[in-house]
CSV table of C-alpha atoms and ligand atoms in Angstrom, one decimal:
chain,number,residue,atom,x,y,z
A,221,MET,CA,-1.3,28.4,-16.6
A,222,THR,CA,-2.5,24.8,-16.1
A,223,ALA,CA,-3.7,23.9,-12.6
A,224,PRO,CA,-1.6,21.2,-10.9
A,225,ASP,CA,-3.2,17.7,-11.0
A,226,ASP,CA,-4.5,17.0,-7.5
A,227,GLY,CA,-5.5,13.5,-8.5
A,228,LEU,CA,-9.2,13.9,-8.2
A,229,ARG,CA,-11.0,12.3,-11.2
A,230,MET,CA,-14.6,11.8,-12.1
A,231,MET,CA,-14.9,8.1,-12.9
A,232,ARG,CA,-17.7,6.3,-14.8
A,233,VAL,CA,-18.8,2.7,-14.3
A,234,SER,CA,-18.3,0.9,-17.6
A,235,ALA,CA,-18.8,-2.7,-16.4
A,236,SER,CA,-19.9,-4.5,-13.3
A,237,THR,CA,-19.1,-8.2,-12.8
A,238,ARG,CA,-19.8,-10.5,-9.9
A,239,ILE,CA,-16.4,-12.3,-9.9
A,240,ALA,CA,-17.2,-14.4,-6.7
A,241,PRO,CA,-20.4,-14.6,-4.6
A,242,ARG,CA,-19.1,-11.8,-2.3
A,243,MET,CA,-16.9,-9.8,-4.6
A,244,GLN,CA,-18.1,-7.3,-7.2
A,245,ARG,CA,-15.6,-6.0,-9.8
A,246,LEU,CA,-16.3,-2.5,-11.2
A,247,ARG,CA,-14.5,-1.2,-14.2
A,248,LEU,CA,-14.2,2.6,-13.8
A,249,GLU,CA,-13.3,4.8,-16.8
A,250,GLY,CA,-11.6,8.1,-16.4
A,251,GLU,CA,-9.2,10.5,-18.0
A,252,ALA,CA,-5.4,10.8,-17.6
A,253,LEU,CA,-4.9,7.9,-15.2
A,254,GLU,CA,-1.1,7.7,-15.5
A,255,ARG,CA,-0.5,8.9,-11.9
A,256,PHE,CA,-2.4,5.9,-10.6
A,257,ASP,CA,-0.3,3.4,-12.6
A,258,THR,CA,2.2,2.6,-9.8
A,259,THR,CA,2.8,-0.3,-7.5
A,260,ALA,CA,4.5,2.1,-5.0
A,261,ASN,CA,0.9,3.4,-4.2
A,262,LEU,CA,-1.7,0.7,-4.6
A,263,HIS,CA,-4.8,2.4,-3.3
A,264,VAL,CA,-7.3,5.1,-4.1
A,265,ARG,CA,-9.9,7.1,-2.3
A,266,LEU,CA,-13.3,6.7,-3.8
A,267,HIS,CA,-15.8,9.4,-3.3
A,268,LEU,CA,-19.2,7.7,-3.3
A,269,PRO,CA,-22.9,8.5,-2.6
A,270,ALA,CA,-23.5,8.2,1.2
A,271,SER,CA,-26.7,6.3,0.2
A,272,PRO,CA,-28.5,5.6,-3.1
A,273,ALA,CA,-31.1,8.2,-2.1
A,274,THR,CA,-28.8,11.2,-1.2
A,275,ALA,CA,-26.5,13.6,-2.9
A,276,ALA,CA,-24.1,13.5,0.1
A,277,VAL,CA,-20.7,12.0,-0.6
A,278,VAL,CA,-18.5,9.8,1.6
A,279,THR,CA,-14.9,8.6,1.1
A,280,ARG,CA,-13.8,4.9,1.2
A,281,TYR,CA,-10.4,3.4,0.5
A,282,TYR,CA,-10.1,0.8,-2.2
A,283,THR,CA,-7.3,-0.9,-4.2
A,284,ILE,CA,-6.6,-0.7,-7.9
A,285,ARG,CA,-6.7,-4.4,-9.0
A,286,HIS,CA,-5.9,-3.7,-12.7
A,287,ILE,CA,-5.2,-0.6,-14.6
A,288,ASP,CA,-4.9,0.2,-18.3
A,289,THR,CA,-3.9,3.8,-18.8
A,290,ALA,CA,-4.0,3.6,-22.6
A,291,ALA,CA,-7.6,2.4,-22.5
A,292,GLY,CA,-8.4,4.7,-19.6
A,293,TRP,CA,-9.8,2.3,-16.9
A,294,VAL,CA,-9.2,0.8,-13.5
A,295,ASP,CA,-10.7,-2.4,-12.0
A,296,ILE,CA,-11.7,-2.3,-8.4
A,297,ASP,CA,-12.9,-5.4,-6.5
A,298,PHE,CA,-15.4,-4.6,-3.8
A,299,VAL,CA,-16.2,-7.0,-0.9
A,300,LEU,CA,-20.0,-7.3,-0.6
A,301,HIS,CA,-20.3,-7.5,3.2
A,302,GLU,CA,-23.4,-8.2,5.2
A,303,ALA,CA,-23.7,-4.8,7.0
A,304,PRO,CA,-24.6,-2.3,4.3
A,305,GLY,CA,-22.2,0.5,3.8
A,306,PRO,CA,-21.8,3.1,1.0
A,307,GLY,CA,-18.8,1.3,-0.6
A,308,GLY,CA,-20.5,-2.1,-0.7
A,309,ASP,CA,-23.8,-0.6,-1.8
A,310,PHE,CA,-22.2,1.4,-4.6
A,311,ALA,CA,-20.7,-1.8,-6.0
A,312,ARG,CA,-23.8,-4.0,-5.5
A,313,LEU,CA,-26.2,-1.5,-7.2
A,314,ALA,CA,-23.8,-0.1,-9.8
A,315,LYS,CA,-25.1,0.3,-13.3
A,316,VAL,CA,-23.1,1.3,-16.4
A,317,GLY,CA,-22.9,5.1,-16.5
A,318,ASP,CA,-22.9,5.6,-12.6
A,319,ILE,CA,-20.3,8.0,-11.5
A,320,CYS,CA,-18.0,8.5,-8.5
A,321,GLY,CA,-14.9,10.5,-7.6
A,322,MET,CA,-11.5,8.9,-7.4
A,323,SER,CA,-8.4,10.5,-5.9
A,324,GLY,CA,-4.9,9.4,-4.9
A,325,PRO,CA,-3.0,7.2,-5.4
A,326,CYS,CA,-2.1,6.5,-1.8
A,327,GLY,CA,-0.8,3.8,0.6
A,328,LEU,CA,2.4,1.9,0.1
A,329,GLY,CA,3.2,-1.3,-1.7
A,330,ALA,CA,5.8,-3.9,-0.9
A,331,LYS,CA,9.5,-3.1,-0.8
A,332,PRO,CA,12.0,-5.2,-2.7
A,333,ALA,CA,13.1,-8.3,-0.6
A,334,PRO,CA,14.2,-11.8,-1.3
A,335,PHE,CA,11.5,-13.2,1.0
A,336,TYR,CA,7.9,-12.0,1.5
A,337,LEU,CA,5.2,-12.7,4.0
A,338,LEU,CA,1.8,-11.3,2.8
A,339,ALA,CA,-1.4,-11.8,4.8
A,340,GLY,CA,-4.9,-10.6,5.0
A,341,ASP,CA,-8.6,-11.1,4.5
A,342,GLU,CA,-10.8,-10.6,1.5
A,343,THR,CA,-10.5,-6.8,1.6
A,344,ALA,CA,-6.7,-7.3,1.3
A,345,LEU,CA,-7.0,-9.8,-1.6
A,346,PRO,CA,-6.9,-7.2,-4.4
A,347,ALA,CA,-3.8,-5.7,-2.9
A,348,ILE,CA,-2.1,-9.0,-2.2
A,349,ALA,CA,-2.9,-10.3,-5.7
A,350,ARG,CA,-1.6,-7.1,-7.3
A,351,ILE,CA,1.6,-7.2,-5.3
A,352,ALA,CA,2.1,-11.0,-6.0
A,353,GLU,CA,1.6,-10.5,-9.7
A,354,THR,CA,4.3,-7.9,-9.9
A,355,LEU,CA,7.0,-9.6,-7.7
A,356,PRO,CA,10.2,-10.7,-9.5
A,357,VAL,CA,10.1,-14.4,-10.6
A,358,GLN,CA,12.8,-15.3,-8.1
A,359,ALA,CA,10.9,-14.0,-5.1
A,360,ARG,CA,10.2,-16.5,-2.3
A,361,GLY,CA,7.8,-16.4,0.6
A,362,LYS,CA,4.4,-17.1,1.9
A,363,ILE,CA,0.9,-15.7,1.4
A,364,ILE,CA,-1.9,-16.3,3.9
A,365,LEU,CA,-5.4,-15.3,3.0
A,366,GLU,CA,-8.5,-15.8,5.1
A,367,ILE,CA,-11.8,-15.6,3.1
A,368,GLY,CA,-15.4,-16.7,3.7
A,369,GLY,CA,-15.4,-19.9,1.8
A,370,ARG,CA,-13.9,-21.8,-1.2
A,371,GLU,CA,-16.4,-20.1,-3.5
A,372,ASP,CA,-14.8,-16.8,-2.6
A,373,GLN,CA,-11.3,-17.9,-3.7
A,374,ILE,CA,-10.0,-15.7,-6.6
A,375,ASP,CA,-6.7,-17.1,-7.8
A,376,PHE,CA,-3.9,-14.9,-9.0
A,377,ARG,CA,-0.5,-15.3,-10.5
A,378,HIS,CA,2.5,-15.4,-8.2
A,379,PRO,CA,6.1,-16.5,-8.4
A,380,ALA,CA,6.7,-20.3,-8.0
A,381,GLY,CA,8.7,-19.7,-4.8
A,382,ILE,CA,5.7,-18.1,-3.0
A,383,ALA,CA,3.4,-20.6,-1.3
A,384,VAL,CA,-0.3,-19.5,-1.0
A,385,SER,CA,-2.5,-20.8,1.9
A,386,TRP,CA,-6.2,-20.1,1.7
A,387,LEU,CA,-8.1,-20.4,5.0
A,388,TYR,CA,-11.9,-20.6,4.7
A,389,ARG,CA,-13.7,-18.9,7.6
A,390,GLY,CA,-17.0,-20.5,6.9
A,391,GLU,CA,-15.5,-24.0,7.1
A,392,THR,CA,-13.7,-23.5,10.3
A,393,ALA,CA,-15.1,-25.4,13.3
A,394,VAL,CA,-15.8,-23.3,16.4
A,395,GLU,CA,-12.8,-24.7,18.3
A,396,GLU,CA,-10.6,-23.8,15.3
A,397,GLN,CA,-11.7,-20.1,15.2
A,398,GLY,CA,-8.7,-17.9,15.1
A,399,LEU,CA,-6.9,-20.1,12.6
A,400,PHE,CA,-5.7,-17.1,10.6
A,401,THR,CA,-4.2,-15.5,13.7
A,402,LYS,CA,-2.5,-18.8,14.6
A,403,ASN,CA,-1.2,-19.4,11.1
A,404,LEU,CA,0.0,-15.8,10.9
A,405,ALA,CA,1.7,-16.0,14.3
A,406,GLN,CA,3.6,-19.1,13.2
A,407,ALA,CA,4.6,-17.5,9.9
A,408,LEU,CA,5.7,-14.3,11.8
A,409,ALA,CA,7.8,-16.4,14.2
A,410,GLU,CA,9.5,-17.9,11.2
A,411,VAL,CA,10.4,-14.6,9.7
A,412,GLU,CA,11.2,-12.8,12.9
A,413,SER,CA,14.9,-13.3,12.6
A,414,ARG,CA,15.0,-13.0,8.8
A,415,ARG,CA,16.5,-9.6,8.1
A,416,ASP,CA,15.8,-10.1,4.4
A,417,SER,CA,12.0,-10.5,4.7
A,418,PHE,CA,9.3,-8.0,4.0
A,419,VAL,CA,6.0,-8.4,5.9
A,420,TRP,CA,2.7,-6.9,4.6
A,421,ILE,CA,-0.5,-7.5,6.6
A,422,ALA,CA,-4.0,-5.9,6.2
A,423,GLY,CA,-7.4,-6.9,7.4
A,424,GLU,CA,-9.9,-6.3,10.2
A,425,TYR,CA,-8.8,-3.9,13.0
A,426,SER,CA,-8.7,-6.3,15.9
A,427,ALA,CA,-6.7,-8.9,13.9
A,428,VAL,CA,-4.2,-6.5,12.7
A,429,MET,CA,-3.5,-4.0,15.5
A,430,PRO,CA,-1.9,-6.4,18.0
A,431,LEU,CA,0.7,-7.2,15.4
A,432,ARG,CA,1.8,-3.7,14.8
A,433,THR,CA,4.2,-3.1,17.7
A,434,PRO,CA,5.9,-6.5,17.5
A,435,LEU,CA,6.3,-6.0,13.8
A,436,LYS,CA,7.8,-2.6,14.2
A,437,ARG,CA,10.3,-4.1,16.6
A,438,SER,CA,11.3,-7.0,14.4
A,439,HIS,CA,10.9,-5.5,11.0
A,440,ALA,CA,10.7,-1.7,11.4
A,441,LYS,CA,10.5,-0.3,7.8
A,442,ARG,CA,10.5,-3.7,6.3
A,443,SER,CA,6.8,-4.1,7.2
A,444,LEU,CA,3.4,-2.7,6.6
A,445,CYS,CA,0.5,-3.6,8.9
A,446,VAL,CA,-2.7,-1.7,8.2
A,447,PRO,CA,-6.3,-2.1,9.5
A,448,TYR,CA,-8.6,-2.0,6.4
A,449,TRP,CA,-12.0,-2.1,8.2
A,450,ARG,CA,-13.4,-2.5,11.7
A,451,ALA,CA,-16.1,-4.9,12.8
A,452,GLU,CA,-19.1,-3.3,14.5
A,453,GLY,CA,-18.9,0.2,13.3
A,454,ARG,CA,-16.9,2.5,11.1
A,455,PHE,CA,-13.5,3.8,12.0
A,456,SER,CA,-11.7,6.7,10.5
A,457,GLN,CA,-9.8,5.5,7.5
A,458,THR,CA,-7.9,8.7,7.2
A,459,SER,CA,-5.3,7.6,9.7
A,460,SER,CA,-5.1,4.0,8.7
A,461,VAL,CA,-3.3,4.2,5.4
A,462,SER,CA,0.5,4.1,5.6
B,80,FAD,C1,-5.9,1.2,2.0
B,80,FAD,C2,-7.2,0.4,2.0
B,80,FAD,C3,-7.5,-0.4,0.8
B,80,FAD,C4,-8.7,-1.1,0.8
B,80,FAD,N1,-8.9,-1.9,-0.3
B,80,FAD,C5,-10.1,-2.5,-0.4
B,80,FAD,C6,-10.5,-3.3,-1.6
B,80,FAD,O1,-9.8,-3.2,-2.6
B,80,FAD,N2,-11.7,-3.9,-1.6
B,80,FAD,C7,-12.5,-3.9,-0.5
B,80,FAD,O2,-13.6,-4.5,-0.6
B,80,FAD,N3,-12.2,-3.3,0.6
B,80,FAD,C8,-11.0,-2.6,0.7
B,80,FAD,N4,-10.7,-1.9,1.8
B,80,FAD,C9,-11.7,-1.9,2.9
B,80,FAD,C10,-12.9,-1.0,2.8
B,80,FAD,O3,-12.4,0.3,2.7
B,80,FAD,C11,-13.7,-1.2,4.0
B,80,FAD,O4,-14.2,-2.5,4.1
B,80,FAD,C12,-14.9,-0.2,4.1
B,80,FAD,O5,-15.3,-0.1,5.4
B,80,FAD,C13,-16.0,-0.5,3.2
B,80,FAD,O6,-16.9,0.6,3.2
B,80,FAD,P1,-18.5,0.4,3.3
B,80,FAD,O7,-19.0,1.7,3.0
B,80,FAD,O8,-18.9,-0.8,2.4
B,80,FAD,O9,-18.8,0.0,4.8
B,80,FAD,P2,-18.8,1.0,6.1
B,80,FAD,O10,-19.8,2.1,6.0
B,80,FAD,O11,-17.3,1.4,6.3
B,80,FAD,O12,-19.2,0.0,7.3
B,80,FAD,C14,-20.6,-0.4,7.4
B,80,FAD,C15,-20.6,-1.7,8.2
B,80,FAD,O13,-20.0,-2.7,7.5
B,80,FAD,C16,-18.9,-3.3,8.2
B,80,FAD,N5,-17.9,-3.7,7.3
B,80,FAD,C17,-17.1,-2.9,6.5
B,80,FAD,N6,-16.3,-3.6,5.7
B,80,FAD,C18,-16.5,-4.9,6.0
B,80,FAD,C19,-16.0,-6.1,5.5
B,80,FAD,N7,-15.1,-6.1,4.5
B,80,FAD,N8,-16.6,-7.3,5.9
B,80,FAD,C20,-17.6,-7.3,6.9
B,80,FAD,N9,-18.1,-6.1,7.4
B,80,FAD,C21,-17.6,-5.0,7.0
B,80,FAD,C22,-18.5,-2.3,9.2
B,80,FAD,O14,-18.0,-3.0,10.4
B,80,FAD,C23,-19.8,-1.6,9.5
B,80,FAD,O15,-20.5,-2.2,10.5
B,80,FAD,C24,-9.5,-1.1,1.9
B,80,FAD,C25,-9.2,-0.3,3.0
B,80,FAD,C26,-8.1,0.4,3.1
B,80,FAD,C27,-7.7,1.2,4.3
């Protein structure tokens, strides 16, 4: 009898490319990747060395940016953040032939809607780009992305009726800090009464969590609002993925 596929794969780094100053793309090769080829579940758990010098393994969530099941690879875009962690380190130091585990897929994608509001920071950029590229051509809406600077902007295809706003954290004057929250609050107020809208938000814990309850009230199942990381320390990702 064949054992059921629990999703866990051994993946091998076949290419590592710095696609922006703070974003490293790893191409990971593995076998039988068909179960990961779905926009209903965008994310995977990567099982990575806890540090370059140990055999201990930790788990981090990442997003499949591209997948080619026939060729047997996925592309994952890793933010290279300043506080070293196993995920960022694995990407920064990766060499062709390095291995990691990958399981899933997990997390939910966007539900069909005539109008979308998608927002997030650089950790959400791979997911937002993948969602935007697969929306129907007639889709309308707004995307708000907050990233470090212009040099971190990674453009992606999106329907003509979707307006994309890039906010550059590094260029924001002190008195304008919180521009993302302000822009998002305005966009959320605009969609509050739109029953046809779908809202998808991901980013740093303190930016995302205050939006959860109001969004549940206004959009219930027509929204996803997920913390992707937490400033000043790790948080359990096991409970953060819807
Ligand atoms: C469903 C889901 C999908 C995700 N997809 C992606 C993805 O495609 N690409 C991606 O890069 N990330 C993605 N993330 C976020 C990623 O899992 C976290 O950023 C994770 O904490 C990185 O792990 P690490 O080992 O590098 O750092 P950790 O060990 O988790 O943290 C070490 C230190 O770094 C800080 N830190 C962690 N992340 C960041 C950051 N982005 N910016 C600044 N400081 C940070 C922490 O506050 C901590 O102080 C996703 C998260 C979820 C839940």
